[in-house]
Amino acid sequence: MEEFYRIKRLPPYVFAIVNDLKTKARARGEDVIDLGMGNPDLGTPKHIVAKLVEAAQKPQNHRYSASRGITRLRKAMAKWYRDRYAVDLDHDSEVIATIGAKEGLAHLALAVLQPGDGVLVPNPTYPIHSYSVVIADGDLRSVPLTPDGNFFGRLQETARLAWPKAKMLILSFPHNPTTMCVERDFFVKVVDFAREHRLMVVHDFAYADFTFDGYQPPSFLQTPGAKEVGVEIFSTS
Ligand SMILES: Cc1ncc(COP(=O)(O)O)c(C=O)c1O
């Protein structure tokens, strides 16, 4: 069968590999504790399910949505940023709703990258951070994210050596899968770095609420100047 150009370029999908190993182990009768995907082991809270049922019963909701997301949702998102992070966002020109973080990342890369554009991405990382670049025909420039605490140094080195120069930087802290976290001063350095290298920054903030021991992860958008160089993506999944 014909091999499709984009599919062929994608790196192996780690979740598919883990699922395959799991299925084979279960077929052998092994007792597998599944730590593969972060699926909740409790149901969705009752009030959320009740609201979904209520909304699904209204025929006016059985239509296409607004492409940027309905106004009240975008207003609620802007309010959430103001209340939680003291970040001012204009719901009309600075907030959009996508069909999840993955869809947002994939289409953002398609919208802004040209074939061959270099994108700095930590390695390891959550698959869509590298897939979005490959799907958009961009050039992946991996930055090793290791436990030695020198990620920023490596980022500088990779950007310095890259030719043609990278156009975009994709970050995500708290980080999946390494759990690495950052403080606000890290993003201050990232904004300076982005200005120096004329990079667009994409920060995937999917783990904003998955923290322990009182640690409060900073939003990239809290950093002065962040809005001029980048965007932040949040997930409700
Ligand atoms: C870093 C990261 N971003 C995004 C997602 C998924 O986001 P969504 O379900 O909104 O596409 C995950 C899910 O595991 C994730 O780990």
GROMACS .gro file of C-alpha atoms and ligand atoms in nm:
model
  253
    1MET     CA    1   0.000   0.000   0.000
    2GLU     CA    2   0.107   0.356  -0.076
    3GLU     CA    3   0.281   0.535   0.212
    4PHE     CA    4   0.149   0.882   0.274
    5TYR     CA    5   0.407   1.160   0.292
    6ARG     CA    6   0.298   1.326   0.621
    7ILE     CA    7   0.212   1.001   0.799
    8LYS     CA    8   0.555   0.864   0.706
    9ARG     CA    9   0.729   1.166   0.861
   10LEU     CA   10   0.556   1.135   1.200
   11PRO     CA   11   0.765   0.994   1.485
   12PRO     CA   12   0.630   0.675   1.650
   13TYR     CA   13   0.326   0.751   1.869
   14VAL     CA   14   0.427   0.656   2.221
   15PHE     CA   15   0.070   0.597   2.344
   16ALA     CA   16   0.002   0.349   2.062
   17ILE     CA   17   0.323   0.161   2.150
   18VAL     CA   18   0.236   0.151   2.521
   19ASN     CA   19  -0.122   0.039   2.444
   20ASP     CA   20   0.009  -0.238   2.226
   21LEU     CA   21   0.249  -0.360   2.499
   22LYS     CA   22  -0.035  -0.344   2.752
   23THR     CA   23  -0.278  -0.542   2.536
   24LYS     CA   24  -0.016  -0.812   2.476
   25ALA     CA   25   0.071  -0.831   2.848
   26ARG     CA   26  -0.299  -0.861   2.942
   27ALA     CA   27  -0.346  -1.131   2.677
   28ARG     CA   28  -0.064  -1.323   2.848
   29GLY     CA   29  -0.268  -1.298   3.170
   30GLU     CA   30  -0.041  -1.041   3.339
   31ASP     CA   31  -0.194  -0.798   3.590
   32VAL     CA   32  -0.122  -0.455   3.439
   33ILE     CA   33  -0.153  -0.129   3.629
   34ASP     CA   34  -0.217   0.127   3.356
   35LEU     CA   35  -0.013   0.443   3.405
   36GLY     CA   36  -0.006   0.515   3.032
   37MET     CA   37  -0.259   0.796   2.985
   38GLY     CA   38  -0.373   1.030   3.261
   39ASN     CA   39  -0.730   0.902   3.263
   40PRO     CA   40  -0.922   0.992   3.581
   41ASP     CA   41  -1.030   0.697   3.794
   42LEU     CA   42  -1.333   0.890   3.924
   43GLY     CA   43  -1.633   0.996   3.717
   44THR     CA   44  -1.687   1.357   3.609
   45PRO     CA   45  -1.848   1.555   3.898
   46LYS     CA   46  -2.231   1.532   3.901
   47HIS     CA   47  -2.294   1.906   3.854
   48ILE     CA   48  -2.088   1.907   3.531
   49VAL     CA   49  -2.271   1.604   3.390
   50ALA     CA   50  -2.608   1.761   3.488
   51LYS     CA   51  -2.515   2.085   3.307
   52LEU     CA   52  -2.412   1.891   2.995
   53VAL     CA   53  -2.744   1.704   2.997
   54GLU     CA   54  -2.935   2.031   3.045
   55ALA     CA   55  -2.748   2.193   2.755
   56ALA     CA   56  -2.791   1.887   2.530
   57GLN     CA   57  -3.168   1.901   2.580
   58LYS     CA   58  -3.197   2.252   2.432
   59PRO     CA   59  -3.257   2.239   2.054
   60GLN     CA   60  -3.091   2.580   2.010
   61ASN     CA   61  -2.765   2.407   2.106
   62HIS     CA   62  -2.803   2.148   1.827
   63ARG     CA   63  -2.626   2.372   1.575
   64TYR     CA   64  -2.280   2.468   1.465
   65SER     CA   65  -2.092   2.685   1.710
   66ALA     CA   66  -1.915   3.012   1.633
   67SER     CA   67  -1.573   2.933   1.483
   68ARG     CA   68  -1.382   3.139   1.742
   69GLY     CA   69  -1.601   3.008   2.027
   70ILE     CA   70  -1.920   3.167   2.160
   71THR     CA   71  -1.879   3.515   2.308
   72ARG     CA   72  -1.984   3.421   2.662
   73LEU     CA   73  -1.728   3.142   2.671
   74ARG     CA   74  -1.451   3.375   2.552
   75LYS     CA   75  -1.558   3.634   2.811
   76ALA     CA   76  -1.546   3.364   3.081
   77MET     CA   77  -1.197   3.262   2.966
   78ALA     CA   78  -1.074   3.623   2.983
   79LYS     CA   79  -1.228   3.661   3.331
   80TRP     CA   80  -1.060   3.341   3.445
   81TYR     CA   81  -0.719   3.480   3.340
   82ARG     CA   82  -0.792   3.811   3.513
   83ASP     CA   83  -0.912   3.650   3.839
   84ARG     CA   84  -0.640   3.386   3.859
   85TYR     CA   85  -0.335   3.545   3.704
   86ALA     CA   86  -0.414   3.918   3.692
   87VAL     CA   87  -0.368   3.896   3.313
   88ASP     CA   88  -0.583   4.127   3.101
   89LEU     CA   89  -0.707   3.970   2.779
   90ASP     CA   90  -0.949   4.117   2.529
   91HIS     CA   91  -1.207   3.840   2.478
   92ASP     CA   92  -1.271   3.957   2.123
   93SER     CA   93  -0.919   3.980   1.983
   94GLU     CA   94  -0.704   3.774   2.220
   95VAL     CA   95  -0.907   3.464   2.314
   96ILE     CA   96  -1.028   3.172   2.101
   97ALA     CA   97  -1.182   2.835   2.185
   98THR     CA   98  -1.047   2.532   2.000
   99ILE     CA   99  -1.153   2.169   2.003
  100GLY     CA  100  -0.895   2.092   2.272
  101ALA     CA  101  -0.530   2.183   2.320
  102LYS     CA  102  -0.410   1.930   2.062
  103GLU     CA  103  -0.633   2.070   1.788
  104GLY     CA  104  -0.527   2.424   1.880
  105LEU     CA  105  -0.158   2.334   1.864
  106ALA     CA  106  -0.187   2.146   1.534
  107HIS     CA  107  -0.380   2.419   1.355
  108LEU     CA  108  -0.168   2.698   1.501
  109ALA     CA  109   0.142   2.533   1.353
  110LEU     CA  110  -0.034   2.494   1.016
  111ALA     CA  111  -0.145   2.856   1.025
  112VAL     CA  112   0.188   3.018   1.106
  113LEU     CA  113   0.467   2.789   0.982
  114GLN     CA  114   0.603   2.766   0.632
  115PRO     CA  115   0.764   2.441   0.509
  116GLY     CA  116   1.114   2.417   0.658
  117ASP     CA  117   1.060   2.665   0.942
  118GLY     CA  118   1.261   2.556   1.245
  119VAL     CA  119   1.079   2.497   1.574
  120LEU     CA  120   1.254   2.442   1.908
  121VAL     CA  121   1.081   2.167   2.105
  122PRO     CA  122   1.195   1.999   2.429
  123ASN     CA  123   1.268   1.627   2.407
  124PRO     CA  124   1.102   1.428   2.558
  125THR     CA  125   0.771   1.606   2.523
  126TYR     CA  126   0.399   1.551   2.483
  127PRO     CA  127   0.355   1.407   2.129
  128ILE     CA  128   0.153   1.691   1.968
  129HIS     CA  129   0.436   1.937   2.041
  130SER     CA  130   0.653   1.760   1.785
  131TYR     CA  131   0.370   1.622   1.568
  132SER     CA  132   0.222   1.967   1.505
  133VAL     CA  133   0.558   2.077   1.362
  134VAL     CA  134   0.596   1.768   1.144
  135ILE     CA  135   0.236   1.791   1.015
  136ALA     CA  136   0.299   2.155   0.917
  137ASP     CA  137   0.620   2.051   0.731
  138GLY     CA  138   0.829   2.244   0.983
  139ASP     CA  139   1.178   2.146   1.091
  140LEU     CA  140   1.195   1.997   1.440
  141ARG     CA  141   1.491   2.113   1.652
  142SER     CA  142   1.492   1.902   1.966
  143VAL     CA  143   1.623   2.052   2.288
  144PRO     CA  144   1.713   1.778   2.540
  145LEU     CA  145   1.521   1.821   2.864
  146THR     CA  146   1.726   1.632   3.120
  147PRO     CA  147   1.725   1.638   3.503
  148ASP     CA  148   2.044   1.847   3.530
  149GLY     CA  149   1.851   2.177   3.541
  150ASN     CA  150   2.029   2.323   3.237
  151PHE     CA  151   1.736   2.328   2.996
  152PHE     CA  152   1.759   2.701   2.932
  153GLY     CA  153   2.133   2.674   2.855
  154ARG     CA  154   2.058   2.399   2.602
  155LEU     CA  155   1.783   2.607   2.450
  156GLN     CA  156   2.026   2.895   2.398
  157GLU     CA  157   2.287   2.663   2.249
  158THR     CA  158   2.038   2.495   2.009
  159ALA     CA  159   1.903   2.833   1.894
  160ARG     CA  160   2.255   2.968   1.844
  161LEU     CA  161   2.365   2.671   1.631
  162ALA     CA  162   2.043   2.637   1.428
  163TRP     CA  163   2.052   2.740   1.065
  164PRO     CA  164   1.821   2.860   0.922
  165LYS     CA  165   1.720   3.030   1.246
  166ALA     CA  166   1.427   2.881   1.436
  167LYS     CA  167   1.095   3.066   1.414
  168MET     CA  168   0.903   2.912   1.701
  169LEU     CA  169   0.951   2.767   2.049
  170ILE     CA  170   0.700   2.527   2.203
  171LEU     CA  171   0.708   2.491   2.582
  172SER     CA  172   0.484   2.330   2.842
  173PHE     CA  173   0.537   2.363   3.218
  174PRO     CA  174   0.446   2.179   3.440
  175HIS     CA  175   0.591   1.938   3.189
  176ASN     CA  176   0.453   1.610   3.062
  177PRO     CA  177   0.621   1.358   3.081
  178THR     CA  178   0.914   1.479   3.298
  179THR     CA  179   0.712   1.679   3.560
  180MET     CA  180   0.967   1.963   3.536
  181CYS     CA  181   0.825   2.287   3.676
  182VAL     CA  182   0.942   2.647   3.637
  183GLU     CA  183   0.913   2.974   3.828
  184ARG     CA  184   0.822   3.315   3.689
  185ASP     CA  185   1.184   3.417   3.631
  186PHE     CA  186   1.217   3.134   3.376
  187PHE     CA  187   0.948   3.293   3.159
  188VAL     CA  188   1.112   3.635   3.195
  189LYS     CA  189   1.424   3.479   3.040
  190VAL     CA  190   1.209   3.313   2.770
  191VAL     CA  191   1.052   3.647   2.671
  192ASP     CA  192   1.397   3.809   2.641
  193PHE     CA  193   1.524   3.508   2.448
  194ALA     CA  194   1.222   3.520   2.212
  195ARG     CA  195   1.281   3.890   2.147
  196GLU     CA  196   1.650   3.835   2.083
  197HIS     CA  197   1.591   3.548   1.838
  198ARG     CA  198   1.259   3.677   1.695
  199LEU     CA  199   1.081   3.360   1.805
  200MET     CA  200   0.709   3.296   1.851
  201VAL     CA  201   0.647   3.121   2.182
  202VAL     CA  202   0.368   2.868   2.231
  203HIS     CA  203   0.312   2.766   2.590
  204ASP     CA  204   0.090   2.463   2.654
  205PHE     CA  205  -0.045   2.515   3.007
  206ALA     CA  206  -0.245   2.190   3.025
  207TYR     CA  207  -0.113   2.109   3.373
  208ALA     CA  208  -0.191   2.445   3.536
  209ASP     CA  209  -0.408   2.271   3.795
  210PHE     CA  210  -0.221   1.945   3.847
  211THR     CA  211   0.019   2.051   4.119
  212PHE     CA  212   0.115   1.946   4.468
  213ASP     CA  213   0.253   2.086   4.796
  214GLY     CA  214   0.120   2.438   4.739
  215TYR     CA  215   0.319   2.499   4.420
  216GLN     CA  216   0.139   2.745   4.189
  217PRO     CA  217   0.264   2.719   3.831
  218PRO     CA  218   0.305   3.058   3.663
  219SER     CA  219   0.114   3.141   3.348
  220PHE     CA  220   0.343   3.243   3.062
  221LEU     CA  221   0.107   3.536   2.998
  222GLN     CA  222   0.184   3.681   3.343
  223THR     CA  223   0.529   3.773   3.218
  224PRO     CA  224   0.566   4.135   3.101
  225GLY     CA  225   0.588   4.136   2.721
  226ALA     CA  226   0.466   3.774   2.683
  227LYS     CA  227   0.160   3.869   2.480
  228GLU     CA  228   0.383   4.038   2.221
  229VAL     CA  229   0.586   3.722   2.159
  230GLY     CA  230   0.354   3.432   2.225
  231VAL     CA  231   0.034   3.255   2.313
  232GLU     CA  232  -0.078   3.019   2.586
  233ILE     CA  233  -0.297   2.715   2.540
  234PHE     CA  234  -0.512   2.574   2.818
  235SER     CA  235  -0.705   2.248   2.831
  236THR     CA  236  -1.019   2.142   3.013
  237SER     CA  237  -0.976   1.773   2.933
  238LIG     C1  238   0.091   1.863   2.779
  238LIG     C2  239  -0.046   1.826   2.731
  238LIG     N1  240  -0.112   1.909   2.648
  238LIG     C3  241  -0.236   1.879   2.604
  238LIG     C4  242  -0.300   1.762   2.642
  238LIG     C5  243  -0.435   1.729   2.587
  238LIG     O1  244  -0.516   1.837   2.571
  238LIG     P1  245  -0.656   1.826   2.497
  238LIG     O2  246  -0.725   1.702   2.547
  238LIG     O3  247  -0.729   1.953   2.536
  238LIG     O4  248  -0.631   1.819   2.349
  238LIG     C6  249  -0.237   1.674   2.728
  238LIG     C7  250  -0.303   1.549   2.769
  238LIG     O5  251  -0.246   1.460   2.824
  238LIG     C8  252  -0.107   1.706   2.773
  238LIG     O6  253  -0.039   1.621   2.851
   0.00000   0.00000   0.00000
